[in-house]
CSV table of C-alpha atoms in Angstrom, one decimal:
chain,number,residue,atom,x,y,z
A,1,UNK,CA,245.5,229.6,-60.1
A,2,UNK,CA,247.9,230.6,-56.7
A,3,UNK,CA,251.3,229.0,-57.8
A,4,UNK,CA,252.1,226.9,-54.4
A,5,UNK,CA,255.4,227.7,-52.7
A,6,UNK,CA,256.5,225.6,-49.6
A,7,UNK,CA,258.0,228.4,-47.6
A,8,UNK,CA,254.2,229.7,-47.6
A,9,UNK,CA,252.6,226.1,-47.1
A,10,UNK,CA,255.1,225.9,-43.6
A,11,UNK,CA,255.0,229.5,-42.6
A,12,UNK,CA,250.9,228.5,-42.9
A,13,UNK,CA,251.5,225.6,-40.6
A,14,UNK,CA,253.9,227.5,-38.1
A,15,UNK,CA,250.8,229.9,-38.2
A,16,UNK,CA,248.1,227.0,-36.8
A,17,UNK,CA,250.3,224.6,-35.3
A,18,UNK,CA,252.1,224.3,-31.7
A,19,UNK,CA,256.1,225.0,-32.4
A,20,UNK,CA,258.9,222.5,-30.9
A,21,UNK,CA,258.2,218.5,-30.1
A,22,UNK,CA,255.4,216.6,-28.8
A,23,UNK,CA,256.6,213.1,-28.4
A,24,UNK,CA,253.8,210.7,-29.4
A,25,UNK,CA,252.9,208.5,-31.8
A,26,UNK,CA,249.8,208.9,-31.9
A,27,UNK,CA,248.9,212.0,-34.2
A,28,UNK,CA,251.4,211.4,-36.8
A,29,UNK,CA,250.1,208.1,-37.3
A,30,UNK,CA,246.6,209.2,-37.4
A,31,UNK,CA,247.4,211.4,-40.3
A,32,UNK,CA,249.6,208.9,-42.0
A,33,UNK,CA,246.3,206.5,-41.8
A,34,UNK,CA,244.5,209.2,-43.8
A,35,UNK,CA,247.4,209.5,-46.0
A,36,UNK,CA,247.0,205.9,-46.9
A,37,UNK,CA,250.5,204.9,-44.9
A,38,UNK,CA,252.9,205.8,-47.4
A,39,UNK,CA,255.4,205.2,-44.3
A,40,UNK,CA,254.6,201.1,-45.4
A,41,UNK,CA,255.2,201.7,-49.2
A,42,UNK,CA,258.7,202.5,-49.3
A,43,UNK,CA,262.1,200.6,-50.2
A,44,UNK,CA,264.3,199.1,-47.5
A,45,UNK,CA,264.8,201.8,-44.7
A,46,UNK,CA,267.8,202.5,-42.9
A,47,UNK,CA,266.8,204.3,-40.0
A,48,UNK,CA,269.4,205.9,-37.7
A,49,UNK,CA,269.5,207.6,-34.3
A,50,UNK,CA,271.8,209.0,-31.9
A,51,UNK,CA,273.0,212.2,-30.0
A,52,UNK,CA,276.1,213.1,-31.7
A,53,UNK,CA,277.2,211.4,-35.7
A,54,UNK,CA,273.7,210.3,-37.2
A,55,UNK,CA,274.1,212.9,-40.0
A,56,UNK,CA,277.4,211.6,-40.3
A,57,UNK,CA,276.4,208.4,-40.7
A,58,UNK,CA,273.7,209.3,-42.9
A,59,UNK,CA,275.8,211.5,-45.3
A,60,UNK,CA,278.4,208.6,-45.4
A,61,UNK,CA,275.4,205.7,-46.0
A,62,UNK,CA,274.3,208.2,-48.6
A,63,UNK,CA,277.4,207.9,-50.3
A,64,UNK,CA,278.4,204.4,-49.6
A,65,UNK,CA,275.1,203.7,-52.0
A,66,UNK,CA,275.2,206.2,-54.4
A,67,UNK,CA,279.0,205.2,-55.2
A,68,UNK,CA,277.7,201.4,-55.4
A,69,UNK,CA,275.0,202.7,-58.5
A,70,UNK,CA,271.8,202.6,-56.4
A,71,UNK,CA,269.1,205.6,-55.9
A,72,UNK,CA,268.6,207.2,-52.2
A,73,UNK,CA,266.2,209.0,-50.6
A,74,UNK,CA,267.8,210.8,-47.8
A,75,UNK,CA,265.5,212.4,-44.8
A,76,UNK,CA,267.3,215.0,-42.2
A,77,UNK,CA,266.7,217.3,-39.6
A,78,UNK,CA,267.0,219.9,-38.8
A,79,UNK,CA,267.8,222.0,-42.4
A,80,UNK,CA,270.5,224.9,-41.8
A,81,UNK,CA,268.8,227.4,-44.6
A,82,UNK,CA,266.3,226.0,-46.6
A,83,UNK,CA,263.6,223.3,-45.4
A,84,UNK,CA,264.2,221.9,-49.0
A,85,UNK,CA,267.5,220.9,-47.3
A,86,UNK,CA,265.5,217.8,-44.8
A,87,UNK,CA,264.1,215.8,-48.3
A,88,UNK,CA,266.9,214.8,-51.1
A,89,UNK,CA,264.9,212.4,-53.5
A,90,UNK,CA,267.2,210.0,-55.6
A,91,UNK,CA,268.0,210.5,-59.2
A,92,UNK,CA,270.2,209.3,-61.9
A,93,UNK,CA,274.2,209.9,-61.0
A,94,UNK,CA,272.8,211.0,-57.4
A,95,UNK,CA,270.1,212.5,-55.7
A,96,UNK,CA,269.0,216.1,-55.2
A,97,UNK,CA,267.2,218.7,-53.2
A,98,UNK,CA,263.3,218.3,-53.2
A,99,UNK,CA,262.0,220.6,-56.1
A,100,UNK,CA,259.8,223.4,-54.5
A,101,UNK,CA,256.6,223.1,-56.6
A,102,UNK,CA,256.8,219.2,-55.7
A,103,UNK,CA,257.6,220.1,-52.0
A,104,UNK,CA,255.0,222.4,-51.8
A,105,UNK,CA,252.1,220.1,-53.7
A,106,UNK,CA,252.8,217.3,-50.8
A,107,UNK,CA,252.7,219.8,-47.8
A,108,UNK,CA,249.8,221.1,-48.9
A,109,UNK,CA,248.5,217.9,-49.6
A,110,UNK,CA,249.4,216.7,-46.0
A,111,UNK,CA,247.8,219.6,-44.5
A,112,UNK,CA,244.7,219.2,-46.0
A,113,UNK,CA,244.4,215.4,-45.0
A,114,UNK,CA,245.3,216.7,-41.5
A,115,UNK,CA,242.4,218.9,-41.8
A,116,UNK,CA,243.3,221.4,-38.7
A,117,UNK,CA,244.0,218.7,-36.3
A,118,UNK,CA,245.9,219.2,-33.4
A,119,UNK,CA,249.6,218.4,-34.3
A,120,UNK,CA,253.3,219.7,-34.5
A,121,UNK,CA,254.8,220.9,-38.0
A,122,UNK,CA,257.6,218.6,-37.0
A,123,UNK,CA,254.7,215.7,-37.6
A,124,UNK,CA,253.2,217.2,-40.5
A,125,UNK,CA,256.8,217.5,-42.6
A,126,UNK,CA,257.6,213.7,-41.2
A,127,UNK,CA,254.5,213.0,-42.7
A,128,UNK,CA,255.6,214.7,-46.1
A,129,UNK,CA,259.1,213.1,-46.2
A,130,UNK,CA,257.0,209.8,-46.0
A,131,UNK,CA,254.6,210.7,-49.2
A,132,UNK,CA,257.5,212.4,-51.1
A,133,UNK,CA,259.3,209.0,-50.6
A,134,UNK,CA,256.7,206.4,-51.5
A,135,UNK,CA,255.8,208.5,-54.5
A,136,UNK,CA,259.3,208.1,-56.1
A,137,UNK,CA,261.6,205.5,-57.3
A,138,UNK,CA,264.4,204.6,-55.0
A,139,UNK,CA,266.6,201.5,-54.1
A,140,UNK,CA,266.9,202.9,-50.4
A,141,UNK,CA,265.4,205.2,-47.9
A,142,UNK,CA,268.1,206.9,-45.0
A,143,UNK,CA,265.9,208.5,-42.6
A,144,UNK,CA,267.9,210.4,-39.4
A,145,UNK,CA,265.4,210.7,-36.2
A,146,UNK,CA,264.2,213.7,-35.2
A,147,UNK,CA,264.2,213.5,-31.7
A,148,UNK,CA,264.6,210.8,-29.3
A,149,UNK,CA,263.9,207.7,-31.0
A,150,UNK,CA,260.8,205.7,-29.3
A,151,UNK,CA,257.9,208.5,-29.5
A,152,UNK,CA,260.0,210.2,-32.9
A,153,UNK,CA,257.5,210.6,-35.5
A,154,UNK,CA,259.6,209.1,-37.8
A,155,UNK,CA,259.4,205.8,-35.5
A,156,UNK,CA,256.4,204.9,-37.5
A,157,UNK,CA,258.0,202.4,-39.7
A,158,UNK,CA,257.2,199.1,-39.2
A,159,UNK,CA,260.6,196.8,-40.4
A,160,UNK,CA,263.4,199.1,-41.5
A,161,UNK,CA,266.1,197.2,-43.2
A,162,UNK,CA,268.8,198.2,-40.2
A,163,UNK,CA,268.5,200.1,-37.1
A,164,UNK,CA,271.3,202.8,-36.5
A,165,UNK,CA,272.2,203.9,-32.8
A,166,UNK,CA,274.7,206.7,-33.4
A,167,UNK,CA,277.2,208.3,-30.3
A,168,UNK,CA,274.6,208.7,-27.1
A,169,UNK,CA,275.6,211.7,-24.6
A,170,UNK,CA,273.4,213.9,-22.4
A,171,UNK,CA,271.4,216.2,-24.9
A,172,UNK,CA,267.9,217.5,-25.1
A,173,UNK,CA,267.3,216.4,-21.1
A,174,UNK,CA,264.2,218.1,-20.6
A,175,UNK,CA,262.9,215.2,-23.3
A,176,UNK,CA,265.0,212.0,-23.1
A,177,UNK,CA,266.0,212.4,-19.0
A,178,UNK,CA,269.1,213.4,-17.5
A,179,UNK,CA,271.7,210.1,-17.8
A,180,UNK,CA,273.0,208.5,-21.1
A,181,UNK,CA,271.2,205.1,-19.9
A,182,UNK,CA,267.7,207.0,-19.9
A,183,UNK,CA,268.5,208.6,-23.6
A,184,UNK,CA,269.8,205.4,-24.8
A,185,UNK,CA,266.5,203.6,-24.0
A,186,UNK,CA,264.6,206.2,-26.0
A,187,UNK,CA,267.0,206.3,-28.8
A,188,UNK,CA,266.5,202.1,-28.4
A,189,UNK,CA,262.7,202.5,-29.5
A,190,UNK,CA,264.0,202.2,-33.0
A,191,UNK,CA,265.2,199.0,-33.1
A,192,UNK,CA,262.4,196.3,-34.3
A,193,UNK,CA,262.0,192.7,-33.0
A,194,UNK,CA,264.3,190.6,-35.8
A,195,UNK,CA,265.4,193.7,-37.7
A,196,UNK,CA,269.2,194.1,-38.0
A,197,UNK,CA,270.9,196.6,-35.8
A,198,UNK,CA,274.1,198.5,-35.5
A,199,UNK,CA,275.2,199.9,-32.7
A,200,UNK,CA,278.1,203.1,-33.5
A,201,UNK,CA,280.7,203.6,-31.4
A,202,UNK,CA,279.6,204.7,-27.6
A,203,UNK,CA,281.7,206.6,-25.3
A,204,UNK,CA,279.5,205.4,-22.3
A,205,UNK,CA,279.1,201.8,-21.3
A,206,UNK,CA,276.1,202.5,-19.7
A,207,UNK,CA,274.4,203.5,-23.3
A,208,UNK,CA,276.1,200.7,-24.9
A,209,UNK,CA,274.5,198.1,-22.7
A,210,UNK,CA,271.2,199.3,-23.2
A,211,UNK,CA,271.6,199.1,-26.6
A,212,UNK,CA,272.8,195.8,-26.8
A,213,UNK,CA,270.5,194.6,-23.9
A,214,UNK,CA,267.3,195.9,-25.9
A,215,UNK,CA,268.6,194.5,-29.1
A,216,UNK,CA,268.9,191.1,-27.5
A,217,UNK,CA,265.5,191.0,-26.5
A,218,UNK,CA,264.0,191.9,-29.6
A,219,UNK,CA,266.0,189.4,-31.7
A,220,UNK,CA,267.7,191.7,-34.0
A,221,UNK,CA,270.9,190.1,-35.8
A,222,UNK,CA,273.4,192.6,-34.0
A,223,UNK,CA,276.1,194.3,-35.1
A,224,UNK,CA,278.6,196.5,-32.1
A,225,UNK,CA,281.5,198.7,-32.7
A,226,UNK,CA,284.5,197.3,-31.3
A,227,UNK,CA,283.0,194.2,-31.5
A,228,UNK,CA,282.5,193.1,-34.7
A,229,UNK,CA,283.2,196.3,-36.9
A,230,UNK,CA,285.7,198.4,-36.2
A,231,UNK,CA,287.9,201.2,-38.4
A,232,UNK,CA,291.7,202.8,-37.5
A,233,UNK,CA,293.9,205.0,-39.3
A,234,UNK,CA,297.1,203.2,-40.7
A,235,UNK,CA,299.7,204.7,-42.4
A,236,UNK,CA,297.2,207.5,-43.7
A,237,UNK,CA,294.4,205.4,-44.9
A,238,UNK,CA,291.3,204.1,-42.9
A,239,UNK,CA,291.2,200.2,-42.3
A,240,UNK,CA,288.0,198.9,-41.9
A,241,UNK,CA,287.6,195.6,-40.5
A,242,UNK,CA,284.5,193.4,-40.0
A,243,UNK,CA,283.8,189.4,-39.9
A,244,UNK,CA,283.3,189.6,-43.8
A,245,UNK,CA,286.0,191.8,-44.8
A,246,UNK,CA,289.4,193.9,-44.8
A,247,UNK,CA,289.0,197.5,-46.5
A,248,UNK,CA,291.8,199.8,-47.1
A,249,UNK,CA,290.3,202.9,-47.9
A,250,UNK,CA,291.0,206.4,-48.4
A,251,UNK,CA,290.7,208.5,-45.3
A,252,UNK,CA,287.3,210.5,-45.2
A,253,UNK,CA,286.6,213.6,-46.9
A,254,UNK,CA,284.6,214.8,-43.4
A,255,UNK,CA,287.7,215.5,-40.8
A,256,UNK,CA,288.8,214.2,-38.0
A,257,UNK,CA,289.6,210.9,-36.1
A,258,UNK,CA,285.8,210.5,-34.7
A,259,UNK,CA,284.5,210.4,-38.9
A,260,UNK,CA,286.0,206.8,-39.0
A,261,UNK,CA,283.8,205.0,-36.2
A,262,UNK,CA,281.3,207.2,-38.2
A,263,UNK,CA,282.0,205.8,-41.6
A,264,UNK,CA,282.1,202.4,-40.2
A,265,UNK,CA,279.0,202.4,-38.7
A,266,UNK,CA,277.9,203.5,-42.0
A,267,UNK,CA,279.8,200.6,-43.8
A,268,UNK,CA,278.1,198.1,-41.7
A,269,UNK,CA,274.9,198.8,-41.6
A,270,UNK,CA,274.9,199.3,-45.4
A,271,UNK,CA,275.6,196.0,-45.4
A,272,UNK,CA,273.5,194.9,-42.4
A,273,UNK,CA,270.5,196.4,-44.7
A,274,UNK,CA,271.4,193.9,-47.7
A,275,UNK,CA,273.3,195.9,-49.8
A,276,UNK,CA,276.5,194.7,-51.5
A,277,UNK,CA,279.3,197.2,-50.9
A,278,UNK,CA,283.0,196.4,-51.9
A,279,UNK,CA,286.1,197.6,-51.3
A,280,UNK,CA,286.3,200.0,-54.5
A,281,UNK,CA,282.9,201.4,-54.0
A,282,UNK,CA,283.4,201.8,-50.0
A,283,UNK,CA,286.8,203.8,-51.1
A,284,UNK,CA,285.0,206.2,-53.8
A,285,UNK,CA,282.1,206.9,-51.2
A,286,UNK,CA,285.3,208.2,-48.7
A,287,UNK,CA,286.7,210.5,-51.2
A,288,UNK,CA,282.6,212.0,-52.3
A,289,UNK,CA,280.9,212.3,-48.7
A,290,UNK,CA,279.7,216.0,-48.1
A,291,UNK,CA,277.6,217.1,-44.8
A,292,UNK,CA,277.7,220.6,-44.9
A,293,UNK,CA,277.8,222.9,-41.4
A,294,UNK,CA,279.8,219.7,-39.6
A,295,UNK,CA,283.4,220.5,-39.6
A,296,UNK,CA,283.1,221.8,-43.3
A,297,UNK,CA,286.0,224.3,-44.9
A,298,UNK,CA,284.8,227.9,-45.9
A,299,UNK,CA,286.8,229.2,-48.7
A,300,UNK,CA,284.7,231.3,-50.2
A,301,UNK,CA,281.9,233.9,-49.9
A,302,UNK,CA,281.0,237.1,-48.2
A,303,UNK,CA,281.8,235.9,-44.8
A,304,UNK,CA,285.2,234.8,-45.8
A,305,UNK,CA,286.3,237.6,-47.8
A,306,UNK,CA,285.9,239.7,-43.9
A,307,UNK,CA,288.4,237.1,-42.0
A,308,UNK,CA,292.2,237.7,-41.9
A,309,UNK,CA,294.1,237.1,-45.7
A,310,UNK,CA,294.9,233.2,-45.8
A,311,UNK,CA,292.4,232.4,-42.5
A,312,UNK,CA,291.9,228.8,-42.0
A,313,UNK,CA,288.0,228.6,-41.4
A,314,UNK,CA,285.5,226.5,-39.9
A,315,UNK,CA,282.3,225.9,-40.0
A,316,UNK,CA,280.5,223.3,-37.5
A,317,UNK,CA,276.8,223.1,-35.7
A,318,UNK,CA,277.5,221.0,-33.0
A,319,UNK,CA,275.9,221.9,-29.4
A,320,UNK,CA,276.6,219.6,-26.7
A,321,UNK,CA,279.9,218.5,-24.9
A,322,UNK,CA,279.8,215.9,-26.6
A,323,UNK,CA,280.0,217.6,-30.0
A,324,UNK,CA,282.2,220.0,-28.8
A,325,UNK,CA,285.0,217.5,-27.5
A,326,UNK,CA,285.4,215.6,-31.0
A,327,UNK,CA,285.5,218.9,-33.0
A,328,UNK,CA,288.4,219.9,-30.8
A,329,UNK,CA,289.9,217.0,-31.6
A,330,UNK,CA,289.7,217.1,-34.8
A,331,UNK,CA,291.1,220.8,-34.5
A,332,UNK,CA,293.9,219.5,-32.3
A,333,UNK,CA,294.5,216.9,-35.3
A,334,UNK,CA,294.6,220.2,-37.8
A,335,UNK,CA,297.1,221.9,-35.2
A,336,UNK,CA,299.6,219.4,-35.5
A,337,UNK,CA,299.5,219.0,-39.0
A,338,UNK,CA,299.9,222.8,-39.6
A,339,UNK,CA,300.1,225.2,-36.2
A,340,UNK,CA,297.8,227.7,-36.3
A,341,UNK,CA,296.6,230.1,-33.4
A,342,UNK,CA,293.0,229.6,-33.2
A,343,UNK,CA,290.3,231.6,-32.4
A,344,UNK,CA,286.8,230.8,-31.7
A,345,UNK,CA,283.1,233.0,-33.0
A,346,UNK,CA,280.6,230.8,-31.0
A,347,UNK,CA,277.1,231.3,-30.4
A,348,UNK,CA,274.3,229.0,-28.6
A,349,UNK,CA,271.1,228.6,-27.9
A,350,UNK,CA,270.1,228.4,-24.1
A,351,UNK,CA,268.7,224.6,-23.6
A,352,UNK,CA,272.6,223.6,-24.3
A,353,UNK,CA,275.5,223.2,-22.1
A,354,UNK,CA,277.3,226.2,-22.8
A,355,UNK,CA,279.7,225.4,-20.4
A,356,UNK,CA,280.3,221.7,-21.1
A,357,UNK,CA,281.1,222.6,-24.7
A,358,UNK,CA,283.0,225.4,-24.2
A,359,UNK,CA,285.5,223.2,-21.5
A,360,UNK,CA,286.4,221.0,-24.5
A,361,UNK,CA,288.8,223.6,-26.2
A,362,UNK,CA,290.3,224.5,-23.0
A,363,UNK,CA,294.0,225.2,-23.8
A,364,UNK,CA,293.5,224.6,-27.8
A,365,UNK,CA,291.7,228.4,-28.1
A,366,UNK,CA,293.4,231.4,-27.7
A,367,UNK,CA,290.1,233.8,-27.7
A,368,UNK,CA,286.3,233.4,-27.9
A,369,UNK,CA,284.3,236.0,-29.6
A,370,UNK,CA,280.5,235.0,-28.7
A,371,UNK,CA,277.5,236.2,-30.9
A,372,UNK,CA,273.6,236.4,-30.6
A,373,UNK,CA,272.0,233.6,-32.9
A,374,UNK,CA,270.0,236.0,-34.9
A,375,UNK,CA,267.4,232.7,-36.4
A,376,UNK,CA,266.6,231.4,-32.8
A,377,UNK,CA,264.7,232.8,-30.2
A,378,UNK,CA,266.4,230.9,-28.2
A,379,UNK,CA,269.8,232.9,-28.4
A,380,UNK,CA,272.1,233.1,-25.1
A,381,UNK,CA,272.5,236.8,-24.7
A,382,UNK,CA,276.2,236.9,-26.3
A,383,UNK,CA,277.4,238.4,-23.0
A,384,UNK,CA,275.7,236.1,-20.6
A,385,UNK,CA,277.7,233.5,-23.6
A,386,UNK,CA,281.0,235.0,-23.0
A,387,UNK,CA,280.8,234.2,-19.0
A,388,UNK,CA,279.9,231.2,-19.8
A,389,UNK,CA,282.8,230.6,-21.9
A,390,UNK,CA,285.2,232.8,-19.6
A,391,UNK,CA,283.9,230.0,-16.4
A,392,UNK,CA,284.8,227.3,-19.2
A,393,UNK,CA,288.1,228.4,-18.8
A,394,UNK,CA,288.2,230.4,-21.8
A,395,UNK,CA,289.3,234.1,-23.0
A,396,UNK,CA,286.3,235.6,-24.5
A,397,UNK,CA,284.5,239.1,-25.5
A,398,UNK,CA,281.0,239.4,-27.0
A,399,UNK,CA,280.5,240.7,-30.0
A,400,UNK,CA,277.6,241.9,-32.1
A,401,UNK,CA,277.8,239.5,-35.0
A,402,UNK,CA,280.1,236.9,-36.9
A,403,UNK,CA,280.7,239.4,-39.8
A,404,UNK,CA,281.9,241.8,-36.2
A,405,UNK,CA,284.1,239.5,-35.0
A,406,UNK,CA,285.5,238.1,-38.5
A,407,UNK,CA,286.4,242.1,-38.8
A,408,UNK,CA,287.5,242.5,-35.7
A,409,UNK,CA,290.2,239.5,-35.7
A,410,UNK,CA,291.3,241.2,-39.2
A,411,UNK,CA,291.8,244.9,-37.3
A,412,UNK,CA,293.7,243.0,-34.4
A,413,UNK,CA,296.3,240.6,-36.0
A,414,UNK,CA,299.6,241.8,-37.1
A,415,UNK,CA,300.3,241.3,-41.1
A,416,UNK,CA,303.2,239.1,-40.1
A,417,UNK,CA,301.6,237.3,-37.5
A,418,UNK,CA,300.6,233.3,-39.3
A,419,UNK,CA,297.4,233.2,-40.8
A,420,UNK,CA,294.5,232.2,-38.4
A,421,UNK,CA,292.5,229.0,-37.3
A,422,UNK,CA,288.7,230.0,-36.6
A,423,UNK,CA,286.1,227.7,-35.7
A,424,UNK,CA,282.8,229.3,-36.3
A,425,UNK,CA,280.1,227.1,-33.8
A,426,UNK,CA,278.1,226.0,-31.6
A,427,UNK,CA,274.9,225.6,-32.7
A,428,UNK,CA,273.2,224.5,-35.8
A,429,UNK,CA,271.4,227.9,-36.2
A,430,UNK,CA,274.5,230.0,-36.2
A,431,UNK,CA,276.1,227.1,-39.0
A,432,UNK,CA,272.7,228.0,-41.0
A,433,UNK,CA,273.1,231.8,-40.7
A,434,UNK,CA,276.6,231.8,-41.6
A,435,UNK,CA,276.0,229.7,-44.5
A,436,UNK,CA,273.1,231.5,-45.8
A,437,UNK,CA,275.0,235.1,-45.1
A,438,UNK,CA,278.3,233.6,-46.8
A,439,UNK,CA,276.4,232.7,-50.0
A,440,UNK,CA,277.0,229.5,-49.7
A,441,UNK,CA,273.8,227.7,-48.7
A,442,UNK,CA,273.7,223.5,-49.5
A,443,UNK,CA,272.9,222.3,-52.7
């Protein structure tokens, strides 16, 4: 008998099925119906959406539960190396990465009840989180949208325990529509008539008031940042404040200033979803949060061992302007801390706003070295990226890879200049590559 392995179940399904999105409902939940709707079997849901901070917020609800003792199955997209990365089933002292054989057995599975219909892999793994998840223990599901919220095919469950509307900025346009009021109705279609809601923090009152317009309507107990949660920094700690409670907690591991709206979100709708979390339990999920390829430190690996002797470096994935201005904060929040020069490898993919996230770290980065991204077909042309970065405002060269550019900063800095600052982004298939090349993929 053929030993199953998932990376040949999906490469089979890349094989027959269309590549990308197809918002709908409808197939997914055709297939779920054959699957005998393991998406209505599962413990309390906390489902979250958003343009920027859902994997934030997932990462620190995560934690905020496994600190308090329970078990959590955790669903993201997309992975950065391995698909194994999207499932992490719950276990005793915390959960872990799907298991391939048990991966593969369900897609497989799925595929077969599908029986060649027309559908989108995206669908058919959605489909597979849901089975993987009804099939073992858990106090808690967190499952991060896809896409979009209304027609994501995750937006098949019927009463999640809390709704989650993360950050909303313009992203994926061609999709959602082309002003943060159209994306936030769309990210909206998760909220449930009489389920509780959180709403994150919004940098657009437009998205806000959809939010909380559409949240109204339906009935959902409501829960707003700025409103009635909110979080600060105080004398090097994070205060968290809602109508229940005063926390004093440990700053987040994840930095900068925009991870405390993130963490609070998290807190609340934790809490909006039934769970009890104190103040000891809230601090110990601070200090243990990990979302790897968002603003995480390299300090070791192949990559690393290339970049100037006592570099300061970077890893993060986000794409958008959005993205781009609160990781230059919270490189701006590193700079005064500890000056550094710093120096940017970027590379994108070409349905982004190269130039929008580029204008972010105007006056913060000395020099861009752009890069193809080697797993996308959609890779800008890392001198087409360089202009782009150039009419950003920015200095910048193209260069033929990340491992090329880490080199080159090494050739060009003086021994006695200060050690280096390099972010190494812009797009989440670049943050997989360079963790995959570095040796360091997530565990």
């Amino acid at each position: 008998m053929t030993t199953l392995s998932a990376d040949r179940e999906i490469e089979r399904l890349m094989a027959l099925h269309p590549k990308g999105f197809d918002l709908s409902l409808e197939r997914v939940s055709r297939l779920l119906d054959r699957l005998g709707n393991p998406q209505d079997r599962l413990p309390p849901v906390i489902h979250i959406a958003g343009t920027n901070g859902k994997g934030s917020c997932a990462a620190f609800s995560r934690a905020l539960l496994e600190a308090a003792g329970y078990r959590v199955h955790v669903h993201t997209s997309p992975h950065l190396v391995h698909w194994h990365e999207r499932y992490r089933l719950a276990a005793p002292g915390g959960g872990r990465l799907v298991e391939d054989h048990v991966f593969a057995e369900a897609i497989h599975r799925v595929a077969e009840a599908n029986a060649g219909q027309m559908i989108t892999v995206f669908e058919i793994l959605t489909a597979v989180g849901f089975v993987l998840f009804s099939e073992h223990p858990a106090d808690a599901v967190i499952m991060e949208v896809g896409l979009g919220g209304r027609f994501d095919a995750t937006n098949v469950i019927r009463r999640p325990a809390v709704s989650v509307v993360m950050p909303i900025s313009l992203d994926h346009e061609a999709y959602l529509g082309d002003r943060v009021e159209l994306i936030a109705a769309e990210k909206a279609g998760i909220l449930k008539r009489g389920c509780p809601a959180v709403i994150g923090q919004q940098e657009f009152d437009a998205a806000r008031d959809v939010l909380v317009e559409t949240a109204e309507r339906l009935g959902c107990p409501l829960s707003v940042y700025g409103q009635d949660f909110l979080a600060h920094g105080e004398n090097g700690r994070m205060v968290y404040q809602d109508e229940d409670a005063l926390m004093d907690l440990s700053p987040p591991r994840l930095p900068g200033r925009h991870q405390f709206a993130n963490a609070a979100a998290a807190i609340a709708a934790v809490k909006a979803a039934g769970f009890d979390i104190g103040q000891g339990t809230a601090d110990r999920a601070m200090t243990t949060v990990a979302w790897p390829g968002r603003m995480q430190r390299l300090t070791q690996g192949r990559l690393v061992d290339l970049a100037p002797a006592g570099a300061d470096i970077w890893l993060d994935g986000g794409h958008n302007p959005g993205a781009g201005m609160v990781v230059a904060e919270a490189l701006a929040e590193q700079e005064e801390k500890n000056p550094r020069p710093l120096y940017m490898i970027a590379g994108m993919i070409n349905t982004k706003d190269q130039a929008g996230y580029f204008a972010a770290f105007k006056g913060l980065v000395r020099h861009v070295y752009t890069v193809p991204v080697s797993m996308s077909e959609s890779s800008v042309p890392n001198d087409e990226l360089a202009v782009r970065a150039a009419e950003a405002g920015l200095s910048a060269e193209p260069v033929s890879s990340v491992a090329a550019a880490l080199m080159l900063l090494t050739d060009t800095l003086g021994e006695d200049e200060v050690p280096p600052r390099i972010l190494i982004g812009g797009s989440l298939y670049l943050a997989g590559a360079v963790l995959a090349e570095n040796g360091t993929p997530p565990v």
